[in-house]
């Protein structure tokens, strides 16, 4: 299985390559990709340098162009597709029908992957993208159980890539606008969820309140660890109960499912985290490389080593991990 | 919990329908019931709808394949009755398709041979291509190139994704392909997200596989409040809705200017009939849009919003309602 690692900038890209990624994915420095954060992503000259670095070491490069342009901005997405094609990348990861249509008609030689933002959760949807745009691979939203993934792979005309590690999106990607409901900015339109520009930290006599777009997301008693106020990981009240009504601050870690994913025919595992530091990218890539190599050597007896789990736990949100939707009881 | 309706059986005379047909545009549609209501309630609701001044009715379960109060045949029977009352009937499909059983049911709907179908997922679009179809607001059409592509596959009508603004709609309308109708969700809680997880079952500490169909206890969803008591979201099984109800009735003049073909109203547990009447009155010019909007806002379960339309955060209410 291919190990696909995030690169928010050139140092991250290099560290991913050096620690054993088979492919790296990254985006341009604007809202054409779903990790549009200040100081992140690649200016054109850095992009070329990154491509050269990875390619020179046998690592494939994918460009994420996975937000949804509106009519007035479509030209910028077209230019981004053209630039990606000029760079000779191994694949363009896109979600929007219009962008896929443009890319496949203008650059028939460019390999296309359907982004997780494309929200394709079933093989009928995948067949559409295959027939119309010749899409070669799809990244599945983090909502399918292991048996559902198996079924999709069996019937899909495309290769399948799944998320293996990183921040857990609980919702079908590409179809979650919780963030714009509170802030006006969503992953689809702006390329960011719960944008930092809309976060407020307010000291209170009892501790710290965190607000997003003015909405109280989390109330921390004094001394408690304060995490980033991602909307779906907030604490809310439903009836008489105050709890994480949607999801707890936690990260996905599907390492123990490696044998099942491989048996299902999944072609690639993806690490989330273009917004994370090069240190994170390095650590996670290294551990997953070791795990994949161990699995390749002896698939029958693979189990995640405790030191890998400990290492990944250190860089997980809320210092805890979950199998997410892959594990039916989570749902 | 008692439905706000009483009449059963076929309506005679159809005053509402005759009136709707002679009214200035846009036409009015009633979206699918998003919540899980008992069959009796659903039947009574549509018996009432048959007499209300809406032109188009979307039918079917769009959220959870475990909800089986109504079978496919029951929906078809309701569709036939509405058709007899002069309504256009459209069958809506599931928004999140995961299991093969869901795809099997989807194929039945797409091949029904009688009613137009609203695709709420690209899987449904794939099955419907080559025939006329509608796409709902959970299919992402954010630009005219996407719209044109789907029009080549048979798209007859699209619903504006709810986070897009009036300005974007104006751009889309300028470039929309001939023969494609535009529909806008004008009244209803905003569908914000879909998940594998059932949040209603989670709120009741039940696993999804043993959910006991507990969402049937919440005919208007389950409100999520912030810790400082602001109604924020509404849980409806695997769906997260806005707590506030989008209300764009005051925007009727702009909708007309933008040549919107259809205004959609989403059913709510109570007084959907009153909401429809308010839209009808505004369309006929018997009530000003602003006044009708104010009255409609009073009927929302937890307040109104119009932020997306105006380019702000979705939850904002930008247009001040009149007294």
GROMACS .gro file of N, CA and C in nm, chain B residues 96-199:
model
  312
  427UNK      N    1  -2.697   1.023   0.193
  427UNK     CA    2  -2.570   0.954   0.221
  427UNK      C    3  -2.591   0.805   0.192
  428UNK      N    4  -2.526   0.759   0.085
  428UNK     CA    5  -2.544   0.620   0.041
  428UNK      C    6  -2.421   0.540   0.077
  429UNK      N    7  -2.438   0.439   0.158
  429UNK     CA    8  -2.323   0.360   0.201
  429UNK      C    9  -2.340   0.211   0.169
  430UNK      N   10  -2.453   0.154   0.210
  430UNK     CA   11  -2.471   0.009   0.200
  430UNK      C   12  -2.533  -0.031   0.066
  431UNK      N   13  -2.509  -0.155   0.026
  431UNK     CA   14  -2.568  -0.205  -0.098
  431UNK      C   15  -2.720  -0.200  -0.092
  432UNK      N   16  -2.776  -0.230   0.026
  432UNK     CA   17  -2.923  -0.226   0.040
  432UNK      C   18  -2.976  -0.087   0.004
  433UNK      N   19  -2.898   0.014   0.035
  433UNK     CA   20  -2.940   0.151   0.003
  433UNK      C   21  -2.933   0.177  -0.148
  434UNK      N   22  -2.834   0.118  -0.211
  434UNK     CA   23  -2.823   0.134  -0.358
  434UNK      C   24  -2.936   0.059  -0.428
  435UNK      N   25  -2.974  -0.055  -0.372
  435UNK     CA   26  -3.085  -0.132  -0.432
  435UNK      C   27  -3.213  -0.049  -0.426
  436UNK      N   28  -3.237   0.011  -0.312
  436UNK     CA   29  -3.356   0.094  -0.298
  436UNK      C   30  -3.348   0.217  -0.391
  437UNK      N   31  -3.228   0.271  -0.401
  437UNK     CA   32  -3.208   0.386  -0.489
  437UNK      C   33  -3.246   0.351  -0.634
  438UNK      N   34  -3.205   0.231  -0.677
  438UNK     CA   35  -3.236   0.191  -0.816
  438UNK      C   36  -3.386   0.182  -0.836
  439UNK      N   37  -3.457   0.132  -0.735
  439UNK     CA   38  -3.603   0.125  -0.743
  439UNK      C   39  -3.662   0.264  -0.764
  440UNK      N   40  -3.612   0.359  -0.687
  440UNK     CA   41  -3.665   0.495  -0.696
  440UNK      C   42  -3.634   0.554  -0.834
  441UNK      N   43  -3.509   0.538  -0.877
  441UNK     CA   44  -3.469   0.596  -1.006
  441UNK      C   45  -3.547   0.535  -1.122
  442UNK      N   46  -3.584   0.407  -1.108
  442UNK     CA   47  -3.654   0.338  -1.216
  442UNK      C   48  -3.805   0.336  -1.195
  443UNK      N   49  -3.858   0.425  -1.112
  443UNK     CA   50  -4.001   0.415  -1.079
  443UNK      C   51  -4.092   0.438  -1.201
  444UNK      N   52  -4.041   0.507  -1.303
  444UNK     CA   53  -4.116   0.518  -1.427
  444UNK      C   54  -4.236   0.611  -1.422
  445UNK      N   55  -4.261   0.671  -1.310
  445UNK     CA   56  -4.382   0.752  -1.296
  445UNK      C   57  -4.348   0.898  -1.259
  446UNK      N   58  -4.260   0.911  -1.160
  446UNK     CA   59  -4.230   1.045  -1.107
  446UNK      C   60  -4.086   1.084  -1.137
  447UNK      N   61  -4.067   1.214  -1.147
  447UNK     CA   62  -3.933   1.271  -1.158
  447UNK      C   63  -3.857   1.238  -1.028
  448UNK      N   64  -3.724   1.231  -1.034
  448UNK     CA   65  -3.646   1.196  -0.916
  448UNK      C   66  -3.547   1.308  -0.884
  449UNK      N   67  -3.533   1.335  -0.754
  449UNK     CA   68  -3.433   1.431  -0.706
  449UNK      C   69  -3.313   1.353  -0.654
  450UNK      N   70  -3.198   1.370  -0.718
  450UNK     CA   71  -3.075   1.304  -0.674
  450UNK      C   72  -3.012   1.385  -0.562
  451UNK      N   73  -2.985   1.320  -0.452
  451UNK     CA   74  -2.919   1.389  -0.341
  451UNK      C   75  -2.777   1.341  -0.318
  452UNK      N   76  -2.726   1.267  -0.415
  452UNK     CA   77  -2.590   1.214  -0.408
  452UNK      C   78  -2.547   1.187  -0.552
  453UNK      N   79  -2.416   1.191  -0.577
  453UNK     CA   80  -2.368   1.166  -0.713
  453UNK      C   81  -2.395   1.023  -0.759
  454UNK      N   82  -2.414   0.932  -0.663
  454UNK     CA   83  -2.450   0.795  -0.700
  454UNK      C   84  -2.585   0.795  -0.772
  455UNK      N   85  -2.677   0.874  -0.722
  455UNK     CA   86  -2.809   0.884  -0.785
  455UNK      C   87  -2.796   0.954  -0.920
  456UNK      N   88  -2.711   1.056  -0.928
  456UNK     CA   89  -2.690   1.124  -1.056
  456UNK      C   90  -2.641   1.022  -1.159
  457UNK      N   91  -2.550   0.935  -1.116
  457UNK     CA   92  -2.498   0.835  -1.210
  457UNK      C   93  -2.608   0.746  -1.265
  458UNK      N   94  -2.700   0.706  -1.175
  458UNK     CA   95  -2.809   0.617  -1.219
  458UNK      C   96  -2.911   0.691  -1.305
  459UNK      N   97  -2.924   0.822  -1.284
  459UNK     CA   98  -3.029   0.898  -1.353
  459UNK      C   99  -2.982   0.960  -1.484
  460UNK      N  100  -2.853   0.963  -1.507
  460UNK     CA  101  -2.804   1.036  -1.625
  460UNK      C  102  -2.867   0.980  -1.753
  461UNK      N  103  -2.898   1.072  -1.842
  461UNK     CA  104  -2.964   1.032  -1.965
  461UNK      C  105  -3.115   1.048  -1.958
  462UNK      N  106  -3.168   1.067  -1.837
  462UNK     CA  107  -3.311   1.096  -1.821
  462UNK      C  108  -3.322   1.230  -1.750
  463UNK      N  109  -3.440   1.292  -1.752
  463UNK     CA  110  -3.454   1.418  -1.678
  463UNK      C  111  -3.444   1.391  -1.527
  464UNK      N  112  -3.372   1.476  -1.456
  464UNK     CA  113  -3.364   1.460  -1.311
  464UNK      C  114  -3.340   1.595  -1.245
  465UNK      N  115  -3.362   1.596  -1.113
  465UNK     CA  116  -3.340   1.715  -1.031
  465UNK      C  117  -3.221   1.685  -0.941
  466UNK      N  118  -3.139   1.783  -0.907
  466UNK     CA  119  -3.043   1.758  -0.798
  466UNK      C  120  -3.076   1.848  -0.680
  467UNK      N  121  -3.069   1.788  -0.562
  467UNK     CA  122  -3.098   1.858  -0.438
  467UNK      C  123  -2.978   1.937  -0.388
  468UNK      N  124  -2.998   2.005  -0.274
  468UNK     CA  125  -2.892   2.094  -0.226
  468UNK      C  126  -2.772   2.022  -0.167
  469UNK      N  127  -2.778   1.889  -0.152
  469UNK     CA  128  -2.659   1.821  -0.099
  469UNK      C  129  -2.564   1.778  -0.211
  470UNK      N  130  -2.599   1.804  -0.335
  470UNK     CA  131  -2.503   1.784  -0.444
  470UNK      C  132  -2.439   1.920  -0.472
  471UNK      N  133  -2.307   1.922  -0.471
  471UNK     CA  134  -2.237   2.050  -0.479
  471UNK      C  135  -2.229   2.105  -0.621
  472UNK      N  136  -2.314   2.202  -0.649
  472UNK     CA  137  -2.304   2.275  -0.776
  472UNK      C  138  -2.269   2.419  -0.739
  473UNK      N  139  -2.141   2.450  -0.745
  473UNK     CA  140  -2.094   2.581  -0.699
  473UNK      C  141  -2.060   2.674  -0.815
  474UNK      N  142  -2.064   2.623  -0.938
  474UNK     CA  143  -2.029   2.708  -1.052
  474UNK      C  144  -2.101   2.662  -1.178
  475UNK      N  145  -2.099   2.748  -1.279
  475UNK     CA  146  -2.176   2.719  -1.400
  475UNK      C  147  -2.118   2.605  -1.482
  476UNK      N  148  -1.988   2.580  -1.468
  476UNK     CA  149  -1.932   2.468  -1.544
  476UNK      C  150  -1.989   2.336  -1.491
  477UNK      N  151  -2.005   2.327  -1.359
  477UNK     CA  152  -2.066   2.207  -1.299
  477UNK      C  153  -2.211   2.193  -1.344
  478UNK      N  154  -2.279   2.307  -1.346
  478UNK     CA  155  -2.420   2.306  -1.386
  478UNK      C  156  -2.434   2.261  -1.532
  479UNK      N  157  -2.346   2.314  -1.617
  479UNK     CA  158  -2.353   2.278  -1.759
  479UNK      C  159  -2.325   2.130  -1.780
  480UNK      N  160  -2.229   2.079  -1.704
  480UNK     CA  161  -2.195   1.937  -1.716
  480UNK      C  162  -2.317   1.850  -1.683
  481UNK      N  163  -2.383   1.884  -1.571
  481UNK     CA  164  -2.499   1.804  -1.532
  481UNK      C  165  -2.616   1.824  -1.627
  482UNK      N  166  -2.627   1.945  -1.682
  482UNK     CA  167  -2.735   1.970  -1.780
  482UNK      C  168  -2.717   1.878  -1.901
  483UNK      N  169  -2.592   1.852  -1.938
  483UNK     CA  170  -2.568   1.761  -2.051
  483UNK      C  171  -2.610   1.618  -2.017
  484UNK      N  172  -2.620   1.587  -1.889
  484UNK     CA  173  -2.662   1.452  -1.847
  484UNK      C  174  -2.813   1.442  -1.827
  485UNK      N  175  -2.883   1.552  -1.838
  485UNK     CA  176  -3.029   1.546  -1.823
  485UNK      C  177  -3.085   1.629  -1.709
  486UNK      N  178  -2.999   1.705  -1.643
  486UNK     CA  179  -3.046   1.787  -1.531
  486UNK      C  180  -3.156   1.883  -1.577
  487UNK      N  181  -3.266   1.878  -1.503
  487UNK     CA  182  -3.381   1.961  -1.538
  487UNK      C  183  -3.394   2.077  -1.438
  488UNK      N  184  -3.348   2.050  -1.316
  488UNK     CA  185  -3.364   2.150  -1.210
  488UNK      C  186  -3.256   2.128  -1.105
  489UNK      N  187  -3.204   2.237  -1.052
  489UNK     CA  188  -3.106   2.224  -0.945
  489UNK      C  189  -3.148   2.311  -0.827
  490UNK      N  190  -3.103   2.274  -0.711
  490UNK     CA  191  -3.130   2.351  -0.590
  490UNK      C  192  -2.999   2.415  -0.547
  491UNK      N  193  -3.002   2.544  -0.527
  491UNK     CA  194  -2.882   2.617  -0.487
  491UNK      C  195  -2.827   2.560  -0.356
  492UNK      N  196  -2.697   2.522  -0.352
  492UNK     CA  197  -2.640   2.479  -0.223
  492UNK      C  198  -2.660   2.590  -0.120
  493UNK      N  199  -2.696   2.553   0.002
  493UNK     CA  200  -2.749   2.654   0.094
  493UNK      C  201  -2.645   2.755   0.142
  494UNK      N  202  -2.515   2.723   0.128
  494UNK     CA  203  -2.416   2.821   0.178
  494UNK      C  204  -2.381   2.928   0.073
  495UNK      N  205  -2.439   2.918  -0.046
  495UNK     CA  206  -2.406   3.017  -0.149
  495UNK      C  207  -2.492   3.143  -0.135
  496UNK      N  208  -2.437   3.252  -0.186
  496UNK     CA  209  -2.499   3.383  -0.164
  496UNK      C  210  -2.587   3.423  -0.282
  497UNK      N  211  -2.664   3.531  -0.262
  497UNK     CA  212  -2.747   3.585  -0.370
  497UNK      C  213  -2.658   3.629  -0.486
  498UNK      N  214  -2.541   3.682  -0.453
  498UNK     CA  215  -2.450   3.727  -0.558
  498UNK      C  216  -2.403   3.612  -0.646
  499UNK      N  217  -2.366   3.502  -0.580
  499UNK     CA  218  -2.325   3.384  -0.657
  499UNK      C  219  -2.442   3.333  -0.740
  500UNK      N  220  -2.560   3.334  -0.680
  500UNK     CA  221  -2.678   3.291  -0.755
  500UNK      C  222  -2.696   3.378  -0.880
  501UNK      N  223  -2.675   3.508  -0.865
  501UNK     CA  224  -2.690   3.598  -0.979
  501UNK      C  225  -2.593   3.559  -1.091
  502UNK      N  226  -2.467   3.529  -1.053
  502UNK     CA  227  -2.369   3.484  -1.153
  502UNK      C  228  -2.413   3.355  -1.221
  503UNK      N  229  -2.466   3.265  -1.139
  503UNK     CA  230  -2.510   3.136  -1.193
  503UNK      C  231  -2.628   3.155  -1.289
  504UNK      N  232  -2.720   3.241  -1.250
  504UNK     CA  233  -2.840   3.261  -1.331
  504UNK      C  234  -2.807   3.319  -1.467
  505UNK      N  235  -2.706   3.407  -1.468
  505UNK     CA  236  -2.664   3.467  -1.593
  505UNK      C  237  -2.614   3.363  -1.691
  506UNK      N  238  -2.552   3.259  -1.637
  506UNK     CA  239  -2.485   3.162  -1.724
  506UNK      C  240  -2.554   3.027  -1.727
  507UNK      N  241  -2.671   3.016  -1.668
  507UNK     CA  242  -2.729   2.881  -1.660
  507UNK      C  243  -2.775   2.833  -1.797
  508UNK      N  244  -2.762   2.702  -1.820
  508UNK     CA  245  -2.801   2.648  -1.952
  508UNK      C  246  -2.952   2.661  -1.974
  509UNK      N  247  -2.992   2.670  -2.099
  509UNK     CA  248  -3.134   2.678  -2.133
  509UNK      C  249  -3.208   2.556  -2.080
  510UNK      N  250  -3.328   2.581  -2.032
  510UNK     CA  251  -3.413   2.469  -1.991
  510UNK      C  252  -3.386   2.417  -1.851
  511UNK      N  253  -3.288   2.475  -1.781
  511UNK     CA  254  -3.262   2.430  -1.644
  511UNK      C  255  -3.328   2.526  -1.546
  512UNK      N  256  -3.408   2.471  -1.455
  512UNK     CA  257  -3.476   2.553  -1.355
  512UNK      C  258  -3.393   2.565  -1.228
  513UNK      N  259  -3.409   2.678  -1.161
  513UNK     CA  260  -3.335   2.702  -1.036
  513UNK      C  261  -3.432   2.708  -0.919
  514UNK      N  262  -3.398   2.632  -0.816
  514UNK     CA  263  -3.481   2.629  -0.694
  514UNK      C  264  -3.394   2.673  -0.577
  515UNK      N  265  -3.456   2.746  -0.485
  515UNK     CA  266  -3.383   2.796  -0.368
  515UNK      C  267  -3.458   2.757  -0.241
  516UNK      N  268  -3.384   2.706  -0.143
  516UNK     CA  269  -3.446   2.677  -0.013
  516UNK      C  270  -3.481   2.811   0.052
  517UNK      N  271  -3.609   2.842   0.057
  517UNK     CA  272  -3.650   2.975   0.102
  517UNK      C  273  -3.699   2.974   0.247
  518UNK      N  274  -3.738   2.856   0.294
  518UNK     CA  275  -3.781   2.847   0.433
  518UNK      C  276  -3.751   2.707   0.485
  519UNK      N  277  -3.674   2.699   0.591
  519UNK     CA  278  -3.646   2.568   0.651
  519UNK      C  279  -3.514   2.571   0.724
  520UNK      N  280  -3.500   2.478   0.818
  520UNK     CA  281  -3.369   2.466   0.884
  520UNK      C  282  -3.266   2.426   0.781
  521UNK      N  283  -3.144   2.478   0.797
  521UNK     CA  284  -3.040   2.453   0.699
  521UNK      C  285  -2.973   2.318   0.722
  522UNK      N  286  -2.966   2.237   0.619
  522UNK     CA  287  -2.890   2.111   0.633
  522UNK      C  288  -2.742   2.145   0.634
  523UNK      N  289  -2.674   2.120   0.746
  523UNK     CA  290  -2.535   2.164   0.758
  523UNK      C  291  -2.433   2.052   0.741
  524UNK      N  292  -2.471   1.929   0.779
  524UNK     CA  293  -2.372   1.821   0.771
  524UNK      C  294  -2.438   1.684   0.779
  525UNK      N  295  -2.367   1.585   0.725
  525UNK     CA  296  -2.409   1.445   0.729
  525UNK      C  297  -2.294   1.363   0.783
  526UNK      N  298  -2.325   1.259   0.859
  526UNK     CA  299  -2.220   1.179   0.920
  526UNK      C  300  -2.259   1.031   0.919
  527UNK      N  301  -2.159   0.945   0.944
  527UNK     CA  302  -2.192   0.804   0.964
  527UNK      C  303  -2.256   0.786   1.100
  528UNK      N  304  -2.225   0.876   1.189
  528UNK     CA  305  -2.272   0.861   1.327
  528UNK      C  306  -2.414   0.913   1.340
  529UNK      N  307  -2.495   0.842   1.419
  529UNK     CA  308  -2.628   0.892   1.449
  529UNK      C  309  -2.621   0.973   1.579
  530UNK      N  310  -2.638   1.103   1.566
  530UNK     CA  311  -2.624   1.190   1.683
  530UNK      C  312  -2.744   1.184   1.776
   0.00000   0.00000   0.00000
